[in-house]
PDB file of C-alpha atoms in Angstrom:
ATOM      1  CA  MET D   1     -12.073  12.316  -4.366  1.00  0.00           C
ATOM      2  CA  TYR D   2     -12.306   8.805  -4.438  1.00  0.00           C
ATOM      3  CA  ALA D   3     -15.384   8.959  -8.239  1.00  0.00           C
ATOM      4  CA  LEU D   4     -12.528  11.701  -9.517  1.00  0.00           C
ATOM      5  CA  LEU D   5      -9.471   9.437  -9.286  1.00  0.00           C
ATOM      6  CA  GLU D   6     -11.300   6.482 -10.903  1.00  0.00           C
ATOM      7  CA  GLU D   7     -12.264   7.854 -13.802  1.00  0.00           C
ATOM      8  CA  ALA D   8      -8.952   9.450 -14.218  1.00  0.00           C
ATOM      9  CA  TYR D   9      -7.332   6.046 -14.080  1.00  0.00           C
ATOM     10  CA  LYS D  10     -10.072   4.696 -16.701  1.00  0.00           C
ATOM     11  CA  VAL D  11      -9.240   7.110 -18.618  1.00  0.00           C
ATOM     12  CA  TYR D  12      -5.658   6.871 -18.438  1.00  0.00           C
ATOM     13  CA  GLN D  13      -5.693   3.208 -19.052  1.00  0.00           C
ATOM     14  CA  GLN D  14      -7.449   3.918 -22.387  1.00  0.00           C
ATOM     15  CA  GLU D  15      -5.651   7.452 -23.232  1.00  0.00           C
ATOM     16  CA  VAL D  16      -2.480   6.749 -22.436  1.00  0.00           C
ATOM     17  CA  LEU D  17      -1.624   3.185 -22.329  1.00  0.00           C
ATOM     18  CA  GLN D  18      -3.505   1.980 -25.090  1.00  0.00           C
ATOM     19  CA  GLU D  19      -3.659   4.782 -27.636  1.00  0.00           C
ATOM     20  CA  GLY D  20      -0.307   6.386 -26.928  1.00  0.00           C
ATOM     21  CA  LYS D  21      -1.843   9.806 -25.520  1.00  0.00           C
ATOM     22  CA  LEU D  22       0.554  12.354 -24.216  1.00  0.00           C
ATOM     23  CA  HIS D  23       0.852  11.976 -20.437  1.00  0.00           C
ATOM     24  CA  ARG D  24       0.703  16.225 -20.328  1.00  0.00           C
ATOM     25  CA  ARG D  25      -1.958  16.270 -22.592  1.00  0.00           C
ATOM     26  CA  PHE D  26      -3.949  13.619 -20.663  1.00  0.00           C
ATOM     27  CA  ALA D  27      -3.914  15.320 -17.820  1.00  0.00           C
ATOM     28  CA  ASN D  28      -4.655  18.811 -18.607  1.00  0.00           C
ATOM     29  CA  ASP D  29      -7.882  17.528 -21.318  1.00  0.00           C
ATOM     30  CA  PHE D  30      -8.673  15.923 -17.223  1.00  0.00           C
ATOM     31  CA  ALA D  31      -8.738  18.852 -15.829  1.00  0.00           C
ATOM     32  CA  TYR D  32     -10.151  21.019 -18.378  1.00  0.00           C
ATOM     33  CA  ARG D  33     -12.843  18.322 -18.676  1.00  0.00           C
ATOM     34  CA  HIS D  34     -13.752  18.689 -14.993  1.00  0.00           C
ATOM     35  CA  SER D  35     -12.707  22.641 -14.767  1.00  0.00           C
ATOM     36  CA  TYR D  36     -16.704  23.772 -15.889  1.00  0.00           C
ATOM     37  CA  ILE D  37     -19.950  21.676 -14.686  1.00  0.00           C
ATOM     38  CA  GLU D  38     -22.890  23.199 -13.462  1.00  0.00           C
ATOM     39  CA  ILE D  39     -23.128  23.069  -9.226  1.00  0.00           C
ATOM     40  CA  GLU D  40     -25.856  25.105  -7.689  1.00  0.00           C
ATOM     41  CA  SER D  41     -24.286  24.714  -3.756  1.00  0.00           C
ATOM     42  CA  GLU D  42     -21.003  27.591  -3.624  1.00  0.00           C
ATOM     43  CA  ALA D  43     -19.587  25.011  -1.620  1.00  0.00           C
ATOM     44  CA  GLU D  44     -19.772  22.387  -3.202  1.00  0.00           C
ATOM     45  CA  ALA D  45     -18.227  24.640  -6.167  1.00  0.00           C
ATOM     46  CA  GLN D  46     -15.009  25.412  -3.776  1.00  0.00           C
ATOM     47  CA  LEU D  47     -14.927  21.539  -3.079  1.00  0.00           C
ATOM     48  CA  HIS D  48     -14.831  20.629  -6.649  1.00  0.00           C
ATOM     49  CA  ILE D  49     -12.421  23.066  -7.421  1.00  0.00           C
ATOM     50  CA  LYS D  50     -10.252  22.261  -4.523  1.00  0.00           C
ATOM     51  CA  ASN D  51     -10.397  18.857  -5.464  1.00  0.00           C
ATOM     52  CA  ILE D  52      -9.697  19.512  -9.209  1.00  0.00           C
ATOM     53  CA  SER D  53      -6.600  21.483  -8.856  1.00  0.00           C
ATOM     54  CA  ALA D  54      -5.114  18.764  -6.059  1.00  0.00           C
ATOM     55  CA  ILE D  55      -5.716  16.201  -8.736  1.00  0.00           C
ATOM     56  CA  TYR D  56      -3.964  18.283 -11.437  1.00  0.00           C
ATOM     57  CA  GLU D  57      -1.169  18.683  -9.283  1.00  0.00           C
ATOM     58  CA  LEU D  58      -1.135  14.512  -8.565  1.00  0.00           C
ATOM     59  CA  LEU D  59      -1.226  13.951 -12.374  1.00  0.00           C
ATOM     60  CA  THR D  60       1.123  16.148 -13.386  1.00  0.00           C
ATOM     61  CA  GLU D  61       3.780  16.329 -10.623  1.00  0.00           C
ATOM     62  CA  ARG D  62       4.030  13.029  -9.337  1.00  0.00           C
ATOM     63  CA  LEU D  63       4.298  10.783 -11.961  1.00  0.00           C
ATOM     64  CA  ASP D  64       5.517   8.172  -9.957  1.00  0.00           C
ATOM     65  CA  LEU D  65       2.683   7.765  -8.051  1.00  0.00           C
ATOM     66  CA  VAL D  66       0.884   7.774 -11.623  1.00  0.00           C
ATOM     67  CA  LYS D  67       2.912   5.013 -13.069  1.00  0.00           C
ATOM     68  CA  GLU D  68       2.531   2.782  -9.421  1.00  0.00           C
ATOM     69  CA  PHE D  69      -1.462   2.884  -9.512  1.00  0.00           C
ATOM     70  CA  PHE D  70      -2.669   4.247 -12.727  1.00  0.00           C
ATOM     71  CA  THR D  71      -1.105   1.214 -14.163  1.00  0.00           C
ATOM     72  CA  GLN D  72      -2.410  -1.215 -12.052  1.00  0.00           C
ATOM     73  CA  ASP D  73      -5.403  -3.803 -13.527  1.00  0.00           C
ATOM     74  CA  GLN D  74      -7.417  -2.097 -10.948  1.00  0.00           C
ATOM     75  CA  PHE D  75      -7.756   0.519  -8.525  1.00  0.00           C
ATOM     76  CA  THR D  76      -9.891   0.453  -5.689  1.00  0.00           C
ATOM     77  CA  GLN D  77     -11.000   2.645  -2.984  1.00  0.00           C
ATOM     78  CA  GLU D  78      -8.102   1.232  -1.022  1.00  0.00           C
ATOM     79  CA  ASP D  79      -5.536   2.416  -4.301  1.00  0.00           C
ATOM     80  CA  CYS D  80      -7.260   5.734  -3.641  1.00  0.00           C
ATOM     81  CA  GLU D  81      -6.216   6.067  -0.226  1.00  0.00           C
ATOM     82  CA  LEU D  82      -2.898   5.004  -0.129  1.00  0.00           C
ATOM     83  CA  MET D  83      -2.367   7.048  -3.568  1.00  0.00           C
ATOM     84  CA  LEU D  84      -3.654  10.121  -1.197  1.00  0.00           C
ATOM     85  CA  HIS D  85      -1.988   9.008   1.613  1.00  0.00           C
ATOM     86  CA  LEU D  86       1.465   9.073   0.429  1.00  0.00           C
ATOM     87  CA  PHE D  87       0.948  12.153  -2.307  1.00  0.00           C
ATOM     88  CA  ASN D  88      -0.266  14.187   0.720  1.00  0.00           C
ATOM     89  CA  THR D  89       3.277  13.171   2.894  1.00  0.00           C
ATOM     90  CA  GLN D  90       5.824  12.099   1.036  1.00  0.00           C
ATOM     91  CA  GLU D  91       7.807  14.374  -1.235  1.00  0.00           C
ATOM     92  CA  PRO D  92       8.407  12.811  -4.537  1.00  0.00           C
ATOM     93  CA  GLU D  93      12.277  11.548  -4.784  1.00  0.00           C
ATOM     94  CA  ASP D  94      14.187  12.683  -8.393  1.00  0.00           C
ATOM     95  CA  SER D  95      16.197   9.225  -8.399  1.00  0.00           C
ATOM     96  CA  PRO D  96      14.577   6.652  -5.459  1.00  0.00           C
ATOM     97  CA  SER D  97      17.421   4.467  -3.673  1.00  0.00           C
ATOM     98  CA  PRO D  98      16.105   0.958  -3.662  1.00  0.00           C
ATOM     99  CA  SER D  99      18.689   1.175  -0.656  1.00  0.00           C
ATOM    100  CA  LYS D 100      17.118   3.420   1.560  1.00  0.00           C
ATOM    101  CA  PRO D 101      15.542   2.940   4.694  1.00  0.00           C
ATOM    102  CA  GLN D 102      11.502   2.873   4.981  1.00  0.00           C
ATOM    103  CA  VAL D 103      10.434   1.908   8.847  1.00  0.00           C
ATOM    104  CA  LEU D 104       8.149  -0.906   8.414  1.00  0.00           C
ATOM    105  CA  GLY D 105       6.883  -0.503  12.029  1.00  0.00           C
ATOM    106  CA  TYR D 106       7.583   0.753  15.578  1.00  0.00           C
ATOM    107  CA  PHE D 107       8.040  -2.372  19.064  1.00  0.00           C
ATOM    108  CA  THR D 108       9.593  -2.089  21.913  1.00  0.00           C
ATOM    109  CA  ASP D 109      12.194  -5.531  22.644  1.00  0.00           C
ATOM    110  CA  GLN D 110       9.549  -7.163  24.880  1.00  0.00           C
ATOM    111  CA  GLN D 111       6.705  -6.854  21.558  1.00  0.00           C
ATOM    112  CA  ILE D 112       9.594  -7.992  19.147  1.00  0.00           C
ATOM    113  CA  THR D 113      10.094 -11.260  21.491  1.00  0.00           C
ATOM    114  CA  LEU D 114       6.227 -11.745  21.641  1.00  0.00           C
ATOM    115  CA  ILE D 115       6.027 -11.440  17.772  1.00  0.00           C
ATOM    116  CA  THR D 116       9.239 -14.039  17.502  1.00  0.00           C
ATOM    117  CA  ASP D 117       7.434 -16.519  19.943  1.00  0.00           C
ATOM    118  CA  PHE D 118       4.130 -16.304  17.957  1.00  0.00           C
ATOM    119  CA  ALA D 119       5.459 -16.504  14.708  1.00  0.00           C
ATOM    120  CA  LYS D 120       7.008 -19.705  15.677  1.00  0.00           C
ATOM    121  CA  GLU D 121       3.833 -20.954  17.453  1.00  0.00           C
ATOM    122  CA  GLN D 122       2.037 -19.980  13.976  1.00  0.00           C
ATOM    123  CA  LYS D 123       4.018 -21.114  11.796  1.00  0.00           C
ATOM    124  CA  LEU D 124       3.829 -18.088   9.984  1.00  0.00           C
ATOM    125  CA  PHE D 125       7.646 -18.423   8.016  1.00  0.00           C
ATOM    126  CA  LYS D 126       9.169 -21.177   6.473  1.00  0.00           C
ATOM    127  CA  LYS D 127      11.787 -20.867   8.631  1.00  0.00           C
ATOM    128  CA  GLU D 128      12.271 -19.622  12.744  1.00  0.00           C
ATOM    129  CA  VAL D 129      12.288 -15.894  12.051  1.00  0.00           C
ATOM    130  CA  SER D 130      14.736 -14.933  15.140  1.00  0.00           C
ATOM    131  CA  LYS D 131      14.420 -11.929  17.160  1.00  0.00           C
ATOM    132  CA  GLU D 132      17.141  -9.495  15.512  1.00  0.00           C
ATOM    133  CA  GLU D 133      15.399 -10.051  11.723  1.00  0.00           C
ATOM    134  CA  PHE D 134      12.181  -9.012  13.021  1.00  0.00           C
ATOM    135  CA  LYS D 135      13.776  -6.316  14.037  1.00  0.00           C
ATOM    136  CA  ALA D 136      15.227  -5.748  10.664  1.00  0.00           C
ATOM    137  CA  LEU D 137      12.336  -6.005   9.266  1.00  0.00           C
ATOM    138  CA  PHE D 138      10.269  -3.593  10.910  1.00  0.00           C
ATOM    139  CA  ALA D 139      13.065  -1.168  10.789  1.00  0.00           C
ATOM    140  CA  GLY D 140      13.248  -1.941   6.873  1.00  0.00           C
ATOM    141  CA  THR D 141      16.416  -3.277   6.304  1.00  0.00           C
ATOM    142  CA  LEU D 142      15.882  -6.852   6.386  1.00  0.00           C
ATOM    143  CA  GLU D 143      18.703  -7.861   3.636  1.00  0.00           C
ATOM    144  CA  THR D 144      17.891 -11.327   4.042  1.00  0.00           C
ATOM    145  CA  PRO D 145      14.333 -11.778   2.970  1.00  0.00           C
ATOM    146  CA  LEU D 146      12.185 -13.542   4.766  1.00  0.00           C
ATOM    147  CA  THR D 147       9.780 -17.036   3.170  1.00  0.00           C
ATOM    148  CA  ALA D 148       6.043 -16.753   3.738  1.00  0.00           C
ATOM    149  CA  ASN D 149       4.387 -20.590   4.849  1.00  0.00           C
ATOM    150  CA  HIS D 150       1.189 -19.277   3.845  1.00  0.00           C
ATOM    151  CA  ASN D 151       1.165 -15.166   1.767  1.00  0.00           C
ATOM    152  CA  GLY D 152      -2.916 -15.312   3.079  1.00  0.00           C
ATOM    153  CA  LEU D 153      -1.977 -15.876   6.875  1.00  0.00           C
ATOM    154  CA  VAL D 154       1.596 -13.319   6.841  1.00  0.00           C
ATOM    155  CA  ALA D 155      -0.336 -10.488   5.192  1.00  0.00           C
ATOM    156  CA  CYS D 156      -3.563 -10.710   7.743  1.00  0.00           C
ATOM    157  CA  PHE D 157      -1.223 -11.096  10.608  1.00  0.00           C
ATOM    158  CA  LEU D 158       0.881  -7.633   9.262  1.00  0.00           C
ATOM    159  CA  ASN D 159      -2.943  -6.340   8.811  1.00  0.00           C
ATOM    160  CA  TYR D 160      -3.763  -6.969  12.409  1.00  0.00           C
ATOM    161  CA  LEU D 161      -0.555  -4.924  13.287  1.00  0.00           C
ATOM    162  CA  ARG D 162      -1.358  -2.421  11.157  1.00  0.00           C
ATOM    163  CA  ASP D 163      -4.538  -2.290  12.172  1.00  0.00           C
ATOM    164  CA  GLU D 164      -3.812  -1.246  15.531  1.00  0.00           C
ATOM    165  CA  GLN D 165      -1.038   1.205  14.533  1.00  0.00           C
ATOM    166  CA  PHE D 166       1.945  -0.685  15.391  1.00  0.00           C
ATOM    167  CA  LEU D 167       2.680  -0.506  11.479  1.00  0.00           C
ATOM    168  CA  VAL D 168       3.390   2.624   9.140  1.00  0.00           C
ATOM    169  CA  TYR D 169       0.215   3.143   6.628  1.00  0.00           C
ATOM    170  CA  PRO D 170       1.513   1.895   3.380  1.00  0.00           C
ATOM    171  CA  TRP D 171       2.924  -1.671   4.976  1.00  0.00           C
ATOM    172  CA  GLN D 172       2.826  -3.020   1.695  1.00  0.00           C
ATOM    173  CA  LYS D 173       4.168  -1.069  -0.322  1.00  0.00           C
ATOM    174  CA  VAL D 174       7.032  -0.746   2.610  1.00  0.00           C
ATOM    175  CA  ILE D 175       7.724  -5.057   2.131  1.00  0.00           C
ATOM    176  CA  ALA D 176       7.320  -4.569  -1.491  1.00  0.00           C
ATOM    177  CA  ASP D 177       9.798  -1.800  -2.236  1.00  0.00           C
ATOM    178  CA  ARG D 178      12.248  -4.109  -0.139  1.00  0.00           C
ATOM    179  CA  GLN D 179      11.487  -7.432  -0.861  1.00  0.00           C
ATOM    180  CA  MET D 180      11.923  -7.980   2.531  1.00  0.00           C
ATOM    181  CA  ILE D 181       8.708 -10.915   2.388  1.00  0.00           C
ATOM    182  CA  CYS D 182       8.945 -14.150   0.096  1.00  0.00           C
ATOM    183  CA  SER D 183       6.145 -16.825  -2.006  1.00  0.00           C
ATOM    184  CA  LYS D 184       6.763 -20.067  -0.248  1.00  0.00           C
ATOM    185  CA  SER D 185       5.131 -21.143  -3.927  1.00  0.00           C
ATOM    186  CA  THR D 186       7.155 -18.934  -6.172  1.00  0.00           C
ATOM    187  CA  GLY D 187      10.238 -17.908  -3.900  1.00  0.00           C
ATOM    188  CA  LYS D 188       9.830 -14.309  -5.647  1.00  0.00           C
ATOM    189  CA  PRO D 189       9.858 -11.637  -3.500  1.00  0.00           C
ATOM    190  CA  LEU D 190       5.471 -10.306  -3.124  1.00  0.00           C
ATOM    191  CA  SER D 191       4.298  -6.813  -4.517  1.00  0.00           C
ATOM    192  CA  ARG D 192       2.273  -4.421  -3.190  1.00  0.00           C
ATOM    193  CA  GLU D 193      -0.240  -6.373  -4.940  1.00  0.00           C
ATOM    194  CA  ASN D 194       0.310  -9.402  -4.294  1.00  0.00           C
ATOM    195  CA  LEU D 195      -0.150  -8.645  -0.665  1.00  0.00           C
ATOM    196  CA  LYS D 196      -3.398  -7.502  -0.988  1.00  0.00           C
ATOM    197  CA  ASN D 197      -4.962 -10.133  -2.785  1.00  0.00           C
ATOM    198  CA  ALA D 198      -3.637 -12.390  -0.658  1.00  0.00           C
ATOM    199  CA  LEU D 199      -5.150 -10.667   2.404  1.00  0.00           C
ATOM    200  CA  SER D 200      -8.530  -9.922   0.410  1.00  0.00           C
ATOM    201  CA  SER D 201      -8.238 -13.935  -0.353  1.00  0.00           C
ATOM    202  CA  PHE D 202      -7.556 -14.794   3.082  1.00  0.00           C
ATOM    203  CA  LYS D 203     -10.478 -13.155   4.362  1.00  0.00           C
ATOM    204  CA  SER D 204     -12.866 -14.400   2.390  1.00  0.00           C
ATOM    205  CA  SER D 205     -12.187 -18.213   3.196  1.00  0.00           C
ATOM    206  CA  HIS D 206     -11.650 -17.781   6.848  1.00  0.00           C
ATOM    207  CA  GLY D 207     -13.635 -14.541   8.060  1.00  0.00           C
ATOM    208  CA  VAL D 208     -13.203 -11.119   8.508  1.00  0.00           C
ATOM    209  CA  LYS D 209     -12.033 -11.568  12.016  1.00  0.00           C
ATOM    210  CA  TYR D 210      -9.308 -14.198  12.456  1.00  0.00           C
ATOM    211  CA  LEU D 211      -9.083 -14.642  16.407  1.00  0.00           C
ATOM    212  CA  PRO D 212      -5.563 -16.500  16.815  1.00  0.00           C
ATOM    213  CA  PHE D 213      -4.241 -12.920  15.600  1.00  0.00           C
ATOM    214  CA  GLU D 214      -7.276 -10.712  17.354  1.00  0.00           C
ATOM    215  CA  GLU D 215      -5.801 -12.112  20.513  1.00  0.00           C
ATOM    216  CA  PHE D 216      -2.364 -11.758  20.211  1.00  0.00           C
ATOM    217  CA  VAL D 217      -3.059  -7.994  19.096  1.00  0.00           C
ATOM    218  CA  LYS D 218      -4.268  -7.143  22.649  1.00  0.00           C
ATOM    219  CA  GLN D 219      -1.205  -8.659  24.120  1.00  0.00           C
ATOM    220  CA  LEU D 220       0.918  -6.233  22.455  1.00  0.00           C
ATOM    221  CA  LYS D 221      -0.790  -3.187  23.998  1.00  0.00           C
TER     222      LYS D 221
END
């Protein structure tokens, strides 16, 4: 599936963004191009037809996802998984409301207290964050964004929470859509791409495992 979507991304970048081809023509041509291929196994043929049908539906009925993911500078395996997850679990909104709460994570009051103390200890944010602010952050209702002291450190911490199933799968998107965390250097809200790149950069310089966070999440269980 990733190979097909990656190809669709490249074709979209070339034909739609650079050459100005109509989106409808792009989607129809892409589906037609992959409708007739030689596959000996009947099972493989059925799987291919299923995948192409799903991609055609995605390209024609979820323009919001196509514009969000196919206009990026790159399309990774992680992007593919998130795109398919949103396609399979969310209905498109005719007029998305930025004020509509999107839950980021689920925690007990005791867990919120632990997170509040740990964030203060690790100096994750420019200012000390209260329990009420963390509750609002995870509920998706935070009105005044938090400012990260280090984008990569905050992204890594949140990713650890996601790995333990405390945060929703598209946590980066929720934070970006609600503009709940800002960069200390720019003062601007972090986009999904900013968070993804910050996490990747942090892992490259500190390793895949970060002991303080790894030890902390064990306390939340």
